[in-house]
Amino acid sequence: MTLKGFRSAILDFVDDPFYVSESESVRYIPDGLLVLEQGKVKELGDYELLKEQYVGIPIESYPHRLLLPGFIDLHIHFPQTGIIAAYGEQLLEWLEKYIFPTEHKFKDKAYCDRVAPIFIDQLLRNGTTTAVVLGAVFPESVDSLFEECDRRNLRTIVGKVMMDRHAPDFLCDTAESSYYQSRALIEKWHGKNRLLYAVTPRFAPTSTPQQLTYARQLLSEFPDTYLHTHLSENIKEVEWVQQLFPDSQGYLDVYDRFGLVGERSIFAHCVQLTDAEFDRLAQTKAAIAFCPTSNLFLGSGLFNIEQATAKHAPIKLGLATDVGAGTSFSLLQTASEAYKVAQLQQQKFSPFQAMFLATLGGARALKLEDKIGNFDVGKEADFVVLDPRATPVMAFRNEQNNEQMTPITIEELGEQLFSTIVLGDDRTIVATYVMGELVHAQ
């Protein structure tokens, strides 16, 4: 039997709720049936309408739960898993004190092999099925992570950090070695099963012009890889970039001059962008990874959601945990902090916008919306099951009358979804599925 079904309340998105109404963008079925064939979506619809058609297939039921596409984390650091929640510094000091010494451990393949399953377990227990991941400067770190992701059949994007200056000697590569090591990793892993590669200069200050030139060469030779880096996270960082690249017209322009800004580019943070830089990101169809827990934890500032999603110059946007400056692997907690970032600027950020960014929005940012992000027929069946009553306080908050435990209208769903985002964490994740196979359960 190649067919199997999942019965639950089902939510996904067919359009972007930042630009069209919830009724046009949200697809919600209070009693839905998701039918899979060999790990891909065969049909989605109302259970009562489809049940006769699929008599006899195995059906897993999740009553009073909510089934969504798997979450997509647009920016996270594999080598920083063990240094999450390190006290008391802003970005540049934090890197020197905590991060660089920790990342040195990832020169040892055995250590990488030990951390990789811990890292992936944390993603899956939090409902994240796709992530854009920075490895360490050492190729061993990328090999370990790709091996673990391939073993679990995950759609993952990983890159070796390129860093040839302004870091300890024990953590620097060279412009040439970064090119050849990255190229070898691309040839080994990119496009293997569900794995993809991102060319990953850490950030402009830690790459010489020669290394950024090599990054562009890699993108030219392998045009379906990604560019993944940091941009305008911290005021001191922006000032430092201007000192290092005095001829540039700003931080983004540094990357632009080296041909690194395009529709497959992912820029993390973007807290200190100028108006012109927002416009340029929109023009080039680049993506921003919004990292609210990290931006708050390091005191970097408040990301301007409203400007990033302006109708006249929309930018592809996704949510990112940014562990270890980010304080949680949970995209629910990340979305909760994103709401507060919006509140502090008197901006709106609805629960549907949050879950769009964590699913179809993230897929669009990665140009993977033909493969993941919602339950359109033929897409890869990565999904997560949420329990809106996972904790005593959530159960009390989401209590409805005894006859109707599941929201019927979009308005009722929005109320429940918002409280689930704000109060939820890994305990909210009942189950995580990858290509239709159970990979995590409470």
Short mmCIF file of C-alpha atoms in Angstrom, two decimals:
data_model
loop_
_atom_site.label_atom_id
_atom_site.label_comp_id
_atom_site.label_asym_id
_atom_site.label_seq_id
_atom_site.Cartn_x
_atom_site.Cartn_y
_atom_site.Cartn_z
CA MET A 1 0.00 0.00 0.00
CA THR A 2 1.67 3.22 -1.18
CA LEU A 3 -1.18 5.49 -0.06
CA LYS A 4 -1.71 6.75 3.48
CA GLY A 5 -3.76 9.48 5.03
CA PHE A 6 -3.70 11.92 7.93
CA ARG A 7 -6.91 13.27 9.43
CA SER A 8 -6.82 16.49 11.46
CA ALA A 9 -7.63 20.15 11.32
CA ILE A 10 -5.28 21.28 8.54
CA LEU A 11 -3.82 24.72 7.86
CA ASP A 12 -1.59 25.91 5.06
CA PHE A 13 -1.25 28.94 2.79
CA VAL A 14 -1.95 29.49 -0.88
CA ASP A 15 -0.89 33.15 -0.96
CA ASP A 16 0.86 35.80 1.12
CA PRO A 17 -1.24 37.33 3.97
CA PHE A 18 0.97 40.42 3.99
CA TYR A 19 -0.52 41.39 0.62
CA VAL A 20 -3.90 39.68 0.26
CA SER A 21 -6.70 39.02 2.73
CA GLU A 22 -6.70 36.05 5.08
CA SER A 23 -9.68 34.60 3.22
CA GLU A 24 -7.58 34.59 0.02
CA SER A 25 -4.30 33.41 1.55
CA VAL A 26 -5.28 30.94 4.29
CA ARG A 27 -6.43 27.40 3.47
CA TYR A 28 -8.06 25.88 6.54
CA ILE A 29 -9.99 22.62 6.77
CA PRO A 30 -11.43 21.95 10.27
CA ASP A 31 -11.75 18.21 9.53
CA GLY A 32 -9.29 17.57 6.75
CA LEU A 33 -7.70 14.58 5.08
CA LEU A 34 -4.16 14.76 3.72
CA VAL A 35 -3.46 11.84 1.38
CA LEU A 36 0.14 10.93 0.55
CA GLU A 37 1.68 8.71 -2.08
CA GLN A 38 5.34 7.75 -1.72
CA GLY A 39 6.10 10.73 0.48
CA LYS A 40 4.35 13.36 -1.64
CA VAL A 41 0.94 15.01 -1.48
CA LYS A 42 -1.67 13.20 -3.56
CA GLU A 43 -4.78 15.03 -2.31
CA LEU A 44 -5.98 17.44 0.35
CA GLY A 45 -9.60 18.03 1.20
CA ASP A 46 -12.50 17.70 3.59
CA TYR A 47 -12.54 14.29 5.28
CA GLU A 48 -16.25 13.73 4.72
CA LEU A 49 -15.90 14.41 1.00
CA LEU A 50 -12.84 12.20 0.51
CA LYS A 51 -13.37 9.27 2.89
CA GLU A 52 -15.32 7.07 0.43
CA GLN A 53 -12.61 7.53 -2.18
CA TYR A 54 -9.93 6.30 0.20
CA VAL A 55 -11.65 3.44 2.02
CA GLY A 56 -9.09 0.93 3.20
CA ILE A 57 -5.97 3.12 3.24
CA PRO A 58 -4.25 3.53 6.62
CA ILE A 59 -5.26 6.84 8.21
CA GLU A 60 -3.52 8.43 11.19
CA SER A 61 -5.95 10.65 13.11
CA TYR A 62 -5.00 13.67 15.20
CA PRO A 63 -8.27 14.89 16.73
CA HIS A 64 -8.27 18.41 18.20
CA ARG A 65 -4.78 19.01 16.80
CA LEU A 66 -3.57 21.26 13.99
CA LEU A 67 -1.53 19.94 11.06
CA LEU A 68 0.70 22.41 9.16
CA PRO A 69 3.58 22.22 6.66
CA GLY A 70 6.96 21.66 8.29
CA PHE A 71 8.64 24.80 9.57
CA ILE A 72 11.49 26.42 7.62
CA ASP A 73 14.36 28.06 9.56
CA LEU A 74 16.14 30.51 7.28
CA HIS A 75 19.33 31.00 9.32
CA ILE A 76 20.93 28.89 12.06
CA HIS A 77 24.50 28.02 13.14
CA PHE A 78 25.34 24.33 13.60
CA PRO A 79 28.60 24.96 15.55
CA GLN A 80 26.88 27.28 18.04
CA THR A 81 24.54 24.60 19.43
CA GLY A 82 26.61 24.23 22.58
CA ILE A 83 27.00 27.94 23.28
CA ILE A 84 23.33 28.98 23.16
CA ALA A 85 22.47 31.33 26.06
CA ALA A 86 25.96 32.80 26.63
CA TYR A 87 25.76 35.86 28.89
CA GLY A 88 26.42 39.47 28.46
CA GLU A 89 27.92 40.69 25.19
CA GLN A 90 26.91 42.42 21.97
CA LEU A 91 27.72 40.99 18.58
CA LEU A 92 31.43 41.65 18.00
CA GLU A 93 32.48 41.03 21.63
CA TRP A 94 30.24 37.94 21.78
CA LEU A 95 31.97 36.46 18.73
CA GLU A 96 35.42 36.94 20.26
CA LYS A 97 34.53 35.72 23.75
CA TYR A 98 32.24 32.77 23.05
CA ILE A 99 31.78 31.83 19.43
CA PHE A 100 35.23 31.62 17.92
CA PRO A 101 36.63 29.39 20.73
CA THR A 102 33.58 27.12 20.47
CA GLU A 103 33.75 26.79 16.69
CA HIS A 104 37.38 25.64 16.92
CA LYS A 105 36.11 22.30 18.29
CA PHE A 106 34.52 21.59 14.91
CA LYS A 107 37.88 20.87 13.33
CA ASP A 108 37.49 17.39 14.86
CA LYS A 109 35.24 15.20 12.71
CA ALA A 110 34.41 12.95 15.68
CA TYR A 111 33.16 15.96 17.63
CA CYS A 112 31.10 17.11 14.64
CA ASP A 113 29.60 13.63 14.38
CA ARG A 114 28.61 13.82 18.04
CA VAL A 115 26.91 17.22 17.75
CA ALA A 116 25.12 16.70 14.40
CA PRO A 117 22.41 14.32 15.70
CA ILE A 118 21.82 16.56 18.73
CA PHE A 119 21.37 19.54 16.44
CA ILE A 120 18.99 17.73 14.07
CA ASP A 121 17.02 16.22 16.96
CA GLN A 122 16.40 19.73 18.28
CA LEU A 123 15.18 20.96 14.91
CA LEU A 124 12.77 18.06 14.51
CA ARG A 125 11.40 18.19 18.06
CA ASN A 126 10.55 21.83 17.34
CA GLY A 127 8.83 21.05 14.05
CA THR A 128 11.58 22.39 11.77
CA THR A 129 11.98 20.21 8.67
CA THR A 130 14.09 22.55 6.51
CA ALA A 131 16.91 24.80 7.68
CA VAL A 132 19.57 27.02 6.12
CA VAL A 133 22.64 26.21 8.19
CA LEU A 134 26.10 27.69 8.62
CA GLY A 135 28.77 25.11 9.31
CA ALA A 136 32.15 26.02 10.75
CA VAL A 137 35.14 27.08 8.67
CA PHE A 138 36.19 23.41 8.67
CA PRO A 139 34.81 21.15 5.90
CA GLU A 140 34.45 18.34 8.44
CA SER A 141 31.56 20.20 10.06
CA VAL A 142 29.65 20.37 6.78
CA ASP A 143 30.33 16.71 5.97
CA SER A 144 28.99 15.63 9.38
CA LEU A 145 25.84 17.68 9.09
CA PHE A 146 25.11 16.65 5.51
CA GLU A 147 25.65 12.99 6.45
CA GLU A 148 23.13 13.28 9.28
CA CYS A 149 20.60 15.20 7.17
CA ASP A 150 20.91 12.71 4.32
CA ARG A 151 20.43 9.79 6.71
CA ARG A 152 17.14 11.38 7.80
CA ASN A 153 16.11 12.44 4.28
CA LEU A 154 15.88 16.13 5.20
CA ARG A 155 15.61 19.01 2.75
CA THR A 156 18.52 21.04 4.10
CA ILE A 157 20.80 23.84 2.88
CA VAL A 158 24.29 23.96 4.44
CA GLY A 159 27.53 25.81 3.75
CA LYS A 160 31.09 25.96 5.00
CA VAL A 161 31.88 29.35 6.49
CA MET A 162 34.47 31.30 4.48
CA MET A 163 36.60 33.47 6.78
CA ASP A 164 40.15 34.58 6.01
CA ARG A 165 40.68 37.57 8.30
CA HIS A 166 39.68 39.27 11.58
CA ALA A 167 39.31 35.97 13.41
CA PRO A 168 41.78 33.85 15.41
CA ASP A 169 44.41 32.11 13.27
CA PHE A 170 43.06 28.73 14.33
CA LEU A 171 39.72 29.63 12.74
CA CYS A 172 40.83 31.21 9.46
CA ASP A 173 41.01 29.66 6.03
CA THR A 174 42.53 31.45 3.03
CA ALA A 175 40.81 32.85 -0.01
CA GLU A 176 42.13 29.94 -2.09
CA SER A 177 41.45 27.17 0.43
CA SER A 178 37.92 28.43 1.01
CA TYR A 179 37.27 28.25 -2.72
CA TYR A 180 38.65 24.74 -3.19
CA GLN A 181 37.07 23.34 -0.02
CA SER A 182 33.69 24.88 -0.85
CA ARG A 183 33.89 23.62 -4.42
CA ALA A 184 34.65 20.08 -3.23
CA LEU A 185 31.70 20.19 -0.83
CA ILE A 186 29.37 21.44 -3.57
CA GLU A 187 30.45 18.66 -5.90
CA LYS A 188 29.99 16.09 -3.15
CA TRP A 189 26.67 17.19 -1.65
CA HIS A 190 24.73 19.75 -3.68
CA GLY A 191 21.70 18.12 -5.26
CA LYS A 192 22.28 14.76 -3.59
CA ASN A 193 18.82 13.53 -2.57
CA ARG A 194 17.28 16.52 -0.74
CA LEU A 195 20.52 18.35 0.10
CA LEU A 196 21.54 21.78 -1.21
CA TYR A 197 24.58 24.01 -0.73
CA ALA A 198 24.99 27.66 0.21
CA VAL A 199 28.18 29.60 -0.49
CA THR A 200 28.75 31.12 2.95
CA PRO A 201 31.15 34.01 3.59
CA ARG A 202 30.59 34.63 7.31
CA PHE A 203 30.16 38.38 6.93
CA ALA A 204 31.98 41.10 5.05
CA PRO A 205 34.48 41.98 7.83
CA THR A 206 35.89 38.43 7.98
CA SER A 207 36.43 38.07 4.23
CA THR A 208 39.09 39.79 2.15
CA PRO A 209 38.10 41.17 -1.26
CA GLN A 210 39.88 38.18 -2.79
CA GLN A 211 37.73 35.75 -0.82
CA LEU A 212 34.51 37.56 -1.80
CA THR A 213 35.68 37.34 -5.41
CA TYR A 214 36.08 33.58 -5.00
CA ALA A 215 32.58 33.40 -3.49
CA ARG A 216 31.23 35.01 -6.66
CA GLN A 217 33.22 32.53 -8.76
CA LEU A 218 31.56 29.63 -6.93
CA LEU A 219 28.12 31.11 -7.59
CA SER A 220 29.02 31.50 -11.27
CA GLU A 221 30.21 27.91 -11.55
CA PHE A 222 27.26 26.50 -9.60
CA PRO A 223 24.36 28.91 -10.31
CA ASP A 224 21.75 26.87 -8.45
CA THR A 225 23.60 27.14 -5.14
CA TYR A 226 22.70 29.86 -2.64
CA LEU A 227 24.59 32.79 -1.12
CA HIS A 228 24.10 32.91 2.67
CA THR A 229 25.62 35.53 4.96
CA HIS A 230 24.97 38.25 7.55
CA LEU A 231 24.00 41.85 6.81
CA SER A 232 23.59 44.99 8.93
CA GLU A 233 23.05 43.29 12.26
CA ASN A 234 24.69 45.72 14.65
CA ILE A 235 25.58 49.45 14.56
CA LYS A 236 29.27 48.90 15.36
CA GLU A 237 29.43 46.18 12.70
CA VAL A 238 28.01 48.54 10.05
CA GLU A 239 30.57 51.20 11.01
CA TRP A 240 33.38 48.61 10.84
CA VAL A 241 32.31 47.52 7.36
CA GLN A 242 32.46 51.13 6.18
CA GLN A 243 36.03 51.41 7.53
CA LEU A 244 37.09 48.17 5.84
CA PHE A 245 35.42 49.00 2.51
CA PRO A 246 35.61 52.82 2.33
CA ASP A 247 34.68 52.92 -1.35
CA SER A 248 31.36 51.16 -0.80
CA GLN A 249 28.02 52.96 -0.63
CA GLY A 250 27.06 50.95 2.47
CA TYR A 251 27.08 47.41 3.82
CA LEU A 252 24.86 45.83 1.15
CA ASP A 253 26.87 47.53 -1.55
CA VAL A 254 29.96 45.60 -0.43
CA TYR A 255 28.24 42.34 -1.36
CA ASP A 256 26.69 43.92 -4.44
CA ARG A 257 30.05 45.01 -5.85
CA PHE A 258 31.25 41.42 -5.64
CA GLY A 259 28.14 40.10 -7.42
CA LEU A 260 26.71 38.41 -4.33
CA VAL A 261 23.24 39.97 -4.30
CA GLY A 262 20.60 38.09 -6.26
CA GLU A 263 17.45 36.03 -6.09
CA ARG A 264 19.26 33.11 -4.44
CA SER A 265 20.89 35.30 -1.75
CA ILE A 266 19.84 35.02 1.89
CA PHE A 267 20.84 37.84 4.22
CA ALA A 268 20.39 37.36 7.97
CA HIS A 269 19.30 40.15 10.34
CA CYS A 270 19.13 43.35 8.22
CA VAL A 271 18.31 45.38 11.34
CA GLN A 272 20.24 48.51 10.34
CA LEU A 273 19.33 48.76 6.65
CA THR A 274 18.95 52.11 4.91
CA ASP A 275 15.94 52.88 2.74
CA ALA A 276 18.10 52.43 -0.35
CA GLU A 277 19.23 49.00 0.87
CA PHE A 278 15.63 47.88 1.43
CA ASP A 279 14.85 48.97 -2.13
CA ARG A 280 17.90 47.19 -3.54
CA LEU A 281 17.00 43.90 -1.81
CA ALA A 282 13.52 44.14 -3.29
CA GLN A 283 14.87 44.95 -6.74
CA THR A 284 17.28 41.99 -6.75
CA LYS A 285 14.69 39.57 -5.26
CA ALA A 286 17.06 38.66 -2.43
CA ALA A 287 15.71 37.22 0.83
CA ILE A 288 15.94 38.37 4.44
CA ALA A 289 16.12 35.98 7.39
CA PHE A 290 14.34 37.75 10.27
CA CYS A 291 16.00 36.69 13.57
CA PRO A 292 14.03 38.34 16.40
CA THR A 293 15.27 36.33 19.40
CA SER A 294 18.88 36.87 18.33
CA ASN A 295 18.42 40.57 17.58
CA LEU A 296 16.90 41.11 21.02
CA PHE A 297 19.40 38.89 22.87
CA LEU A 298 22.45 40.69 21.46
CA GLY A 299 20.79 44.11 21.64
CA SER A 300 21.14 44.59 17.90
CA GLY A 301 17.86 46.39 17.34
CA LEU A 302 14.36 46.00 15.92
CA PHE A 303 13.85 44.68 12.40
CA ASN A 304 11.45 46.81 10.37
CA ILE A 305 8.83 44.27 9.25
CA GLU A 306 6.60 46.95 7.80
CA GLN A 307 9.28 48.31 5.50
CA ALA A 308 10.42 44.83 4.43
CA THR A 309 6.86 43.98 3.38
CA ALA A 310 5.97 47.34 1.81
CA LYS A 311 3.70 46.83 -1.20
CA HIS A 312 5.77 49.09 -3.46
CA ALA A 313 9.01 47.16 -2.78
CA PRO A 314 8.28 43.74 -1.25
CA ILE A 315 11.20 41.61 -0.08
CA LYS A 316 11.16 37.83 0.30
CA LEU A 317 11.12 37.15 4.02
CA GLY A 318 11.38 34.18 6.37
CA LEU A 319 11.82 33.51 10.07
CA ALA A 320 15.09 32.32 11.59
CA THR A 321 16.14 31.15 15.04
CA ASP A 322 19.84 32.04 14.59
CA VAL A 323 20.92 29.63 17.32
CA GLY A 324 23.22 30.28 19.22
CA ALA A 325 22.64 34.05 19.47
CA GLY A 326 19.01 33.08 19.05
CA THR A 327 17.66 31.68 22.29
CA SER A 328 15.47 28.82 21.06
CA PHE A 329 15.23 26.22 18.30
CA SER A 330 11.47 26.83 18.30
CA LEU A 331 10.01 28.83 15.42
CA LEU A 332 6.88 29.25 17.57
CA GLN A 333 8.93 31.13 20.16
CA THR A 334 10.70 32.97 17.35
CA ALA A 335 7.33 34.07 15.93
CA SER A 336 6.24 35.18 19.40
CA GLU A 337 9.29 37.44 19.68
CA ALA A 338 8.68 38.71 16.14
CA TYR A 339 5.23 39.86 17.26
CA LYS A 340 6.80 41.80 20.13
CA VAL A 341 9.35 43.39 17.78
CA ALA A 342 6.41 44.58 15.68
CA GLN A 343 4.56 45.84 18.76
CA LEU A 344 7.55 47.91 19.86
CA GLN A 345 7.34 49.74 16.52
CA GLN A 346 3.53 50.03 16.48
CA GLN A 347 3.45 47.58 13.57
CA LYS A 348 1.09 44.67 12.88
CA PHE A 349 2.17 41.02 12.76
CA SER A 350 -0.71 38.56 12.69
CA PRO A 351 -0.53 34.86 13.62
CA PHE A 352 -1.25 33.96 10.00
CA GLN A 353 1.58 36.18 8.78
CA ALA A 354 3.86 34.48 11.31
CA MET A 355 2.96 30.97 10.18
CA PHE A 356 3.16 31.99 6.53
CA LEU A 357 6.77 33.11 7.07
CA ALA A 358 7.53 29.82 8.83
CA THR A 359 6.11 27.76 5.93
CA LEU A 360 5.29 28.97 2.41
CA GLY A 361 7.04 32.32 2.93
CA GLY A 362 10.26 30.55 3.86
CA ALA A 363 9.89 28.23 0.87
CA ARG A 364 9.43 31.21 -1.47
CA ALA A 365 12.47 32.92 0.05
CA LEU A 366 14.47 29.81 -0.90
CA LYS A 367 12.83 29.40 -4.33
CA LEU A 368 11.63 25.98 -3.13
CA GLU A 369 7.89 26.70 -3.24
CA ASP A 370 7.54 24.08 -5.99
CA LYS A 371 8.74 21.43 -3.52
CA ILE A 372 7.79 22.46 0.05
CA GLY A 373 5.81 25.09 1.98
CA ASN A 374 2.21 23.96 1.57
CA PHE A 375 0.07 20.94 0.68
CA ASP A 376 -0.38 21.47 -3.04
CA VAL A 377 -0.52 18.19 -4.97
CA GLY A 378 2.91 16.78 -5.78
CA LYS A 379 4.83 18.57 -3.05
CA GLU A 380 7.13 16.81 -0.60
CA ALA A 381 5.14 15.88 2.50
CA ASP A 382 7.07 17.47 5.35
CA PHE A 383 4.63 18.48 8.07
CA VAL A 384 4.10 19.05 11.76
CA VAL A 385 1.22 18.38 14.17
CA LEU A 386 0.57 20.98 16.88
CA ASP A 387 -1.36 20.55 20.14
CA PRO A 388 -2.97 23.89 21.09
CA ARG A 389 -3.53 22.46 24.59
CA ALA A 390 -0.03 21.09 25.14
CA THR A 391 0.45 22.63 28.60
CA PRO A 392 -2.01 23.33 31.42
CA VAL A 393 -2.03 27.06 30.74
CA MET A 394 -2.50 26.48 27.00
CA ALA A 395 -5.34 24.03 27.71
CA PHE A 396 -7.05 26.62 29.88
CA ARG A 397 -6.39 29.46 27.42
CA ASN A 398 -7.70 27.51 24.45
CA GLU A 399 -10.67 26.00 26.22
CA GLN A 400 -13.79 26.06 24.09
CA ASN A 401 -17.20 24.59 24.74
CA ASN A 402 -17.15 20.83 25.18
CA GLU A 403 -19.03 20.16 21.97
CA GLN A 404 -16.60 22.04 19.73
CA MET A 405 -12.89 21.58 20.47
CA THR A 406 -11.71 22.54 16.97
CA PRO A 407 -12.01 26.05 15.49
CA ILE A 408 -14.44 26.24 12.60
CA THR A 409 -13.90 29.73 11.22
CA ILE A 410 -10.67 31.49 10.25
CA GLU A 411 -11.36 34.04 13.01
CA GLU A 412 -11.60 31.31 15.66
CA LEU A 413 -8.48 29.67 14.26
CA GLY A 414 -6.56 32.95 14.36
CA GLU A 415 -7.35 33.37 18.05
CA GLN A 416 -6.21 29.84 18.86
CA LEU A 417 -3.16 30.06 16.62
CA PHE A 418 -1.96 33.29 18.22
CA SER A 419 -2.11 31.91 21.76
CA THR A 420 -0.38 28.74 20.53
CA ILE A 421 2.46 30.81 19.07
CA VAL A 422 2.89 32.97 22.18
CA LEU A 423 2.61 30.12 24.71
CA GLY A 424 4.03 27.30 22.59
CA ASP A 425 7.41 25.62 22.41
CA ASP A 426 8.72 22.12 21.68
CA ARG A 427 6.02 20.65 23.95
CA THR A 428 3.46 21.90 21.44
CA ILE A 429 4.90 19.67 18.69
CA VAL A 430 2.98 16.37 18.85
CA ALA A 431 4.70 14.90 15.79
CA THR A 432 7.04 15.84 12.96
CA TYR A 433 6.94 14.05 9.59
CA VAL A 434 9.51 14.10 6.78
CA MET A 435 8.35 12.88 3.37
CA GLY A 436 5.38 11.36 5.16
CA GLU A 437 7.48 9.38 7.66
CA LEU A 438 7.35 10.01 11.39
CA VAL A 439 10.69 11.41 12.60
CA HIS A 440 9.68 12.85 15.98
CA ALA A 441 6.82 12.14 18.39
CA GLN A 442 6.06 13.25 21.91
#
